[in-house]
Amino acid sequence: MDRKLVIIKNEDAVIRVFDAYMIINSDKEEVIFSYIHIKELYLHQKINIMPYKLIKLSNFFKVFLIDHHGNILAHIEPVS
């Protein structure tokens, strides 16, 4: 199985985190991602998401915060 990079550049996107998948809603579409299909997640720095959800996601794959140019600002480390 080929795992993918997921890049969310829309700062108005809404991310709902569940045990095995997440749902990303934007003004144009709704997408469901299973964690086993994600290699790395890149999120716009202004996306409204709680820090504990970022840490939860980092237990499944690498999570990064990016600016509007796509530059990496932070890497979220998993908590062991």
Coordinates of C-alpha atoms in Angstrom, one line a residue:
M1 CA 0.0 0.0 0.0
D2 CA 1.4 3.4 -1.0
R3 CA 1.0 6.0 1.7
K4 CA 0.4 9.6 0.6
L5 CA 1.4 13.1 1.7
V6 CA -1.6 15.3 2.6
I7 CA -1.3 19.0 2.4
I8 CA -4.1 21.3 3.7
K9 CA -3.3 24.9 2.7
N10 CA -6.8 26.3 3.2
E11 CA -6.8 28.0 6.6
D12 CA -10.6 27.8 6.8
A13 CA -10.7 24.0 6.5
V14 CA -12.3 22.2 9.4
I15 CA -10.7 19.0 10.6
R16 CA -12.6 16.4 12.6
V17 CA -10.4 13.7 14.2
F18 CA -11.6 10.2 15.1
D19 CA -9.9 7.0 16.2
A20 CA -9.0 5.6 12.8
Y21 CA -9.8 8.4 10.3
M22 CA -10.2 12.1 10.0
I23 CA -12.7 14.2 8.0
I24 CA -11.6 17.5 6.3
N25 CA -14.3 19.9 5.3
S26 CA -13.6 22.9 3.1
D27 CA -15.9 25.3 1.3
K28 CA -15.6 23.1 -1.8
E29 CA -15.5 19.5 -0.6
E30 CA -15.5 17.0 2.2
V31 CA -12.7 14.4 2.3
I32 CA -12.3 11.3 4.5
F33 CA -8.7 10.0 5.2
S34 CA -7.9 6.8 6.9
Y35 CA -4.7 7.1 9.0
I36 CA -3.2 4.0 7.4
H37 CA -3.1 5.8 4.0
I38 CA -1.3 8.9 5.3
K39 CA 2.5 9.2 5.4
E40 CA 2.8 12.9 6.3
L41 CA 0.3 15.6 7.1
Y42 CA 1.1 19.3 6.3
L43 CA -1.4 21.8 7.9
H44 CA -1.6 25.6 7.4
Q45 CA -0.5 27.3 10.6
K46 CA -3.9 29.1 11.0
I47 CA -6.1 26.0 10.8
N48 CA -8.3 25.9 13.9
I49 CA -7.4 22.6 15.5
M50 CA -6.8 21.8 19.2
P51 CA -3.2 20.9 20.2
Y52 CA -4.1 17.5 21.7
K53 CA -5.6 16.5 18.3
L54 CA -2.3 17.4 16.6
I55 CA -0.5 15.2 19.1
K56 CA -3.0 12.4 18.6
L57 CA -2.4 12.6 14.8
S58 CA 1.4 12.6 15.3
N59 CA 1.1 9.1 16.8
F60 CA 0.0 7.8 13.4
F61 CA 2.1 9.8 11.0
K62 CA 4.4 12.9 10.8
V63 CA 2.6 16.2 11.3
F64 CA 4.0 19.6 10.2
L65 CA 2.7 23.1 10.3
I66 CA 3.3 25.2 7.2
D67 CA 2.9 28.9 6.2
H68 CA 1.1 30.1 3.1
H69 CA 4.2 29.6 1.0
G70 CA 4.5 25.9 2.1
N71 CA 7.6 26.5 4.3
I72 CA 7.7 24.2 7.3
L73 CA 7.3 26.1 10.6
A74 CA 7.0 23.2 13.1
H75 CA 7.1 19.5 13.4
I76 CA 4.7 18.0 15.9
E77 CA 6.3 15.2 17.9
P78 CA 4.4 12.2 19.2
V79 CA 4.0 11.7 22.9
S80 CA 5.1 8.3 24.1

